[in-house]
Each structure stands twice: as structure tokens, then as C-alpha cells.
Amino acid sequence: MSILKFDSYDEVIKRANDTPYGLAAGVITKDLSRALQLVEQLQAGSVWVNQYSALQFQAPFGGFKQSGHGRELGRYGLEEYYEMSASDSKASSVEIKYTQIFINNEWHKAANGKTFPVFNPCTGEEICQVEEGTKADIDKAVEAAKKAFEIKSSWRNYQPAERGNLLRKLADLLRRDVDYLSKLETLNGGKVINDSVGEVFASAACLDYVAGWADKIAGETLPSAPGTFIYTRHEPVGICGQIIPWNYPLLMLVWKVAPALTCGNVVILKPAEQTPLTALYCASLIKEAGFPPGVVNIVPGDGPNCGQAIAVHENIDKIAFTGSVEVGKKIQEAAGRSNLKRVSLELGGKSPLIICEDADVDLAVTIAHKALFTHAAQICVAASRIFVHSKIYDEFVSKSVELAKKRVVGDPFDSKTEQGPQINSSQFESILEYIQSGKQAGAKLQCGGERVGDKGYFIQPTIFADVKDDMKIAREEIFGPVMSILKFDSYDEVIKRANDTPYGLAAGVITKDLSRALQLVEQLQAGSVWVNQYSALQFQAPFGGFKQSGHGRELGRYGLEEYYEMSSSDSKSPSVEIKYTQIFINNEWHKAANGKTFPVINPSTGEEICQVEEGTRADVDKAVQAARKAFNIESPWRKYEPVARGNLMRKFASLLRRDVDYLSKLETLNNGKSVEDSKGDIFASADCIEYYAGWVDKITGETIPGAHDQIIFTRHEPIGVCGQIIPWNYPLMMMAWKLGPALACGNVIVLKPAEQTPLSALYCAALIKEAGFPPGVVNIVPGDGHECGNAISVHEDIDKVAFTGSVEVGKKVQEAAAKSNLKRVSLELGGKSPLIICEDADIDYAVSVAHRAIFTNAAQNCTAGSRTFVHSKIYDEFVARSVELAKNRVVGDPFDPTTEQGPQINDSQFQKILSYIESAKKDGAKLECGGERAGNKGYFIKPTIFSGVKDNMKIAREEIFGPVMSVLKFDSYEEVIKRANGTSFGLGAGVITKDLTRGLTFAQQLQAGSVWVNDYDAVCNQAPFGGFKQSGHGRELGRYGLEEYYEVKTVVVKLV
């Protein structure tokens, strides 16, 4: 340490500066004026006052004189990695390196030999030609991805940490090439160069963030009965199709690819046809980072051909799309028509920003300016509806116009430019049309409204005042620099107006009143709400929309959830009085609007039990109106404390138990299951309702770390009106599975029971009213699927539909949801579940488990173990003992306590099962027992066993839903896994073995939502249940079952 004396400040400044160096300096004084004077005079890159070496990432660091040039850290640190030009565009200096299709880590020309042009939006001129991917190229990419996802591929055998390391390597490569990538992005997308640089760094940071999750995607162990051990695994979905937009080409690529790869999936990505160049360059970096061939495939092409090929492809397991609502609907519809692939959508918005009367007007103007005009307003969350309190309205408009007029529009390579061009001619013309419509509708044009220059697609920052809610510019997404400023007087009024839109992506509030802010946060129907700032997106905070702004979430822990699956004779009927046959709406009984009824049949006799009112579209409309009223923010139901909801649910559960004798008889009469099984269903239903009652005050959001002046938290909010369509095989239990989580989360319900079995649901309606649920919270509308079920699926005011039933109908439900209002969809569909009996199994035990797995409930189970794979060493003995047990099974009157198997549900199902039996005989399977009807009345079929069954036989491939056991022989475990997974279904699976390692290996390799080891169909309320592949998507039961019934709202509050 060298200590030097000084006497005057002029002297010390001269001496301090007398050096060839100029890296840093410090001053210690209580005199602030003196300190600032010395700061100004010291020739150093950093000067610290009353501290030293106070380096911070946001503050630039670097030297004067021979201490170097350039800066590190902060925004200035970015400037070392791009070139700036005062006037001439640098566009011509960007070399285009990749223009072909990237499949299997190789470059390919398009199968059709065609290319398409990519344009520079600054000039409207062509940059280059890019290979045009179509269905043939997507097929090729799928084959590569399929191979990369095989169970023994290198990618599937990577440790989670290894996947994370590859993502970090890709992040490093993005940073290394930031100069080139940012220029390429600006050239192709028209984004200003500073923003492009920021996007590259943000993309790298996102990769780093998600990479950190790779070894933290944990399942759970769940409490269970003695002798059982239940755990969940989070497994990759498979092949993920991803379609990204043109406004943030690189960032959207990373938002989609990163969580998919972290979870172990493989990807086929289609970049927007307007902006494919950065994605193709990233393909080369993905290969350089070391990702195995086929893990990421990038296929440029247009939406109607290339995008459609992804949406409809039978071998793509999940699709993620960011773009317009119109296209999002088509994608969900296509996914429903094809293989019921999982769908997540991040769509458009018409986001409100509410400026309260206590806001700092200058701050509010700055925030609103950025919220709308950033990236030429080509942002899905753009605050295109600015609601300003009447007390500050005129001042806000005046200052906003002043700021907008100063905004620099022009060459995006110029560092002074704040706003570049719109993306293309069609978007440019569309925006100008919206501006004209604003003028014609009577909005007051305050500034802008015209193109800038005579080349490219530049538009002046445009502001309209006196905008009304019914004007086109206030209702439709413009995706251009048009600010609509609307006046409001009261907060009740502004919330109603802000929410009056089919969109719900984002919203903002500017106020100094924290209580008001939090109240508005709760009431705004949007996936993200920012307080005293806007568009404060962070990787750790989930992002996604309410309503038609999409479903699913990107970013944060929630973003990962989109990319993994979770793996769990004459009747002696007593006289049963039928008490309720009408439609239940608003806690009242109604006749059908069309005056019609339909018959309900006793499957034990084929005779009519009663007539039930036939609900149609008009009745569903009436039920939805009641539900909407019950869901109003000021309704009693919405004001209940969580514990009050739980108490109502517990009361309902106790009423089910109270009436178990009557309900079990009613269920047996209507459904045909044995009365003991019906009793078990009632108690299980009560337990399920009670289980979810215990969750009501435990549905918590998260607080998320953010900047020092930010509070970030998530809220889990009810979706709204939930349509629920339940099946006939477990009428009451399926009702409980759907009602429980929906009510726990605070939703309201319109439920359609199966037309074959509506009676127990209608009796439950009376119990729901008796329990004290407010009118309109639960509404039950019996009717057929074509009319009543379809009315629920297409209804514009139903926010979510949950369906359990066949794959065929499930596809129609998802299509209908897409065609209407993009309601959320969860599906629990069919299965063709394998049960694998290993050679070390205890044969008697295995026979008993297999018997129960197929014949329970007359095999009318979605998880029925209808493909029994038996090792060749024990095959003959297993078949012989199974036949013996089946022949002793008692089939008959379900009210008789000795009966083990009742009838099939109806004549059509009865005939269908007999036709499957005939097809098996013709295909060469050996009929070991059964194969014919039992008795001469009702729909009874003898327990049937076929041996010698081959994988290609109809009975081994299609869901029968009847008492037909197919026993298939296998020799090796590799072979049986491949055969067991060789189906479009993936609901349940079982393994019987004494070798625990083998059992757990099979559990890992079987593609099914639930795998049972040394047991079968061991369903319990705390363990999630649902399917892989075409067996549906979404989960019922457990904590995961709740996630189907709430929206995640991200709230970011800036402390000002």
C-alpha cells in the first residue's frame, strides 16, 4: 500500500490523473458536491464514492487510456458484440450460411425440390431462397426422431445431468455467436439490433435456466396401504412437434426446445416461414453442441403444408404452437382428428393496461409506451388497450403523444433506431386498414397513422384517443404500433370492460395503492398480470393465457409439465324406486326444452326402467347461464373461503355414505354391476370427494425469486364453467372423479351423465342441493352424446371440457373444443392394456391377478388387462389354470350376492363383443372357454379365453370392452416390451414377477400412464391416473388431478 499526502483538490486531481492508466478510482467524503466534482474530473472508467470495487453486473466496467477500451458488464457490455452504424444499413454484410432442411444432424434439400423466398422487411427485397419442407420431409424427420427416441438410443440413455450439459453448451455457443446471430435476426425480422442482441442473450440464459431443471424433474412417492408401494415417474412424452412464430424467432425456439429436451423428448420444429434463418443457424449449433442425430430436427416450410403435416401426423405425440387464435384452433382440431396428440397453445391477446388515478403520470406514460410500441408492437402481450382514469386522462394522452412523436423509426441496424418495420406487406396493409377503421369509427387520431418512408414496411407510432369498447381497434388483435386509449371512471367498470374479450394473455396495472393493485390482479382474467411495469417476463415465472389466448404454460417449473407424462337368467332386482328423472339446473328440476324423453334400460333384462328428460342444446344453454351466474365474481360461491367449499364437499360425501343402500341398488339396476361392486363404488366416490375436500386450502401458488425491487408470485385460479361428460361403466365414481377436483378449485359445472346410466347422477343432484351448494354451481343435464354432449363441447361459454369414454368420441370432443372457443380439454380414453407374466411368477397368484384384471365389471374397464403376455416356459400351465378359474366364474343376476359378473351394458355392446369373438375364431386363435351368451335374457356373456393369439389379430389390437381374455406367448423381455408398446393406447399395464429389478425396469419401459407391479388396477385417490398416446391427456386423481381445473396466473409487482 502506497500512502500519498495532498493539500488541495486541484492538486490531487492532477496527480491522480498523471498516469497512463485509467481503470478505476475512489473518493471518500461526506460532501456530496465535492464528490460529484471529483467524479467528473477523474480519468477512470469506474469511480466509487464512499466504497470501493463495488462491481455490479448491471454497471459497465472498463478503462480509460491504456487501461483498455470497450466495456464489460451491463448494457454497454453487449455493445462489444455488435456493430453500430449511424446511417448506412449493415444488412448487406450478413452472410446466409444455412438454407436447407435439418434432419438427423444432416442438411437436406426438400423432397419436392422447391424453395421459398425469405424477405428483408426493411426493404421488401428477397434475402435468399430456403428449402420448402412438406409432408414428405416431416415424415422423414419423424422417422429420425422416432429412432432417436427408441428406448436403447444414446439420447434415452443419457443421464439427466448430461442432457443439461448439452443445453448449457448450446447456450455457450449462442453467446459465442451473438454478433452474427443478432445481425441475422435483425436482417430477417426487422428487429432493432440492440433488441436482437438482447434476444440472443435471453435465449442463452433461458437454456441455462431450463438446463438446471434436468436432474430435478422428480416424481413422488405416495402414501398407500400396507404391502403396497406407490410412486410416480415423469417420463418424456415422445416426439414433440413445435411451430414457432416470426416475432421472436430465436427466443421462441428456445422457449419450446429447452423444456422439451430437458424432459428427454425429441423435437421436430417448424420455424415461421417469414423468419427461418436464425433457427437454421441454431440447427448447426445444436449439432456442434453434441446432441445426437434425430433429437432436434428443423423443417422450414409454410403453415398450410408443413405445419399441417405436423399437426395431423399420427406419430407425433405432442404439439406446441405459438401464433394466432385462428391457426391455434385449426391445430387443436387437427390433433383431435388424428392421434389425440397433446396440445399446448400460446396465442394472441388484446391485453389491457389499467392506469389508476393515483399513478405517476410520467412513469405511466413511459410504461405504456414500451408496453405497446416495443418491437413495432409485434408482441402477443402488447398492451393495445390502455384504460386511463378520467381524472388523468387528458394529461396522459398529451404526454403519450409527445413521447410517441419522438420515437425514432427507421433502419434497425442504426443504434439510434427505436422501432423497425412490420414483418411483411400483408401485415403492413392489415395495420393500415385498422387505422382507417379507427378513424371511421370516430376515434380521435392523435398522432401517426401513416407509413414511414417509401420502402419497406414502416409505420408511424399511432395513438387514438376517445376509443370505445365496441370499436374494431379495441376488440381485435392488430399486432402493429396502434395505441388505443380508453377512459374509465370506476374500478368495477374497468374490470368488466378489461375482461370483456375472448383473449386473456396478459394485463397490467399502474397504481401506488397496493390493496387496489392486488384486488385488480385477482379480478383480471389473464395469465400474467404486471403491477407498475409491463411485460416483465422471467424464465422462472410461468407464461401463458386464459380463454382463447391458449392453454398450457411456458417457462418456469410449469413449462416443464407440458413435456412429460405421469405414470398410475331373470333378474331378481328388488323394487328400486326411481326418484329423479328430470334435468337439474340452478338447484331446480326442469323438463327438457324440446319436451322429449328417452328410455333407460335394465341390462339384466333388456327392459325399460323409466323415461328420463332428454337434454339438448337449449338445456345446456340454460345450464351454462346458471353456472355463469354462480361463477360471477360477487356470487356466494366465489366468496366462499376455501374451507367452506371443503365443508360442503364433506357434507356431500357423508350423504353418499348415508344413502349407500339405495344408491348401490340404483347403480346395479341401471348399470348391471354386482351390488357389492356398486357399494364399493359408492364408498370410493365418497372417499374421492372427501380426499379433494382436503385439498381446498392447500392449492397454493408460488413466490418466485426476482429482482430486488420485484415481487413475483403465481395464483391458481378456477377456470370457470367446466363441462364434464362421464361414461356408463362407473357412473357414480366417474362423476366423483370429475366433480371433486373441479369443486375443490372453485369451478362451476355442467355435467352430462352417460345416456345409458343417468339415474345415480340425477339422485346425486338432489344430494348436492341437500348438502348446501349454491344454485348453479353443479348442473346435471342428461341426454345423448350427439346432441347434448356436442352442445357442451362446442359451447362458447364453457371454459373447459373433461371427457371419459372412447377414443373416437374423444377426438370429436377435442375437435369441437378447437372449433369453438379453444376450451381446455382433458381426456381419459380407451386402452388395450398389457399384463406381462414373467417366468418366475407364482402361477396361481398370476392367474388370479390376470383373471381379475380382465373380468372385473364384465371387462367394461378402460384399463382391462386384455392382452395377457405369458412367458413361454409357463404358458401352457397358465392357460390351463386360467380356463379352470374362468369356467367357475358365476355369471348372472347382479343382485344375487353369489354373482361375480353381471351383464354387458346394452344390446349394441353385447353384439359387438360377440362379433369380436367370431373374428378371433376366424383369425385362428384357439377358443379355450366361453365365447357365447349366458342365458336367454339380458346381455350376459360367458367369460371367454383365447390362446394362441397373435399381435396382428383384431382381438389383440382393438378395445373390446367385454369379457374376452387374449393370452399371448413371449420368449424374451426385449421382445415383450416392444410388443406391449406396439399399440396406439397407453392407459395401464401390469407386470407379475418376483424379480424387483425386472419389475421396475418394465415399469420404466412400458408406455402407460399407470404401471402396476404384482398387482393390477390398483387405483387410489392419491395416485394420478391417465393415459399416454391415444388413451388421452391430462390426469385425474391426486394432486395432478387438480391441475386440470385451475389457471396459473403470474403476477409481477414492481416496488415503486
XYZ file of C-alpha atoms in Angstrom, residues 599 690 782 1023:
4
model
C -85.688 -44.676 -22.254
C -63.523 -36.196 0.789
C -78.953 -35.974 -19.162
C -52.178 -41.523 -7.253
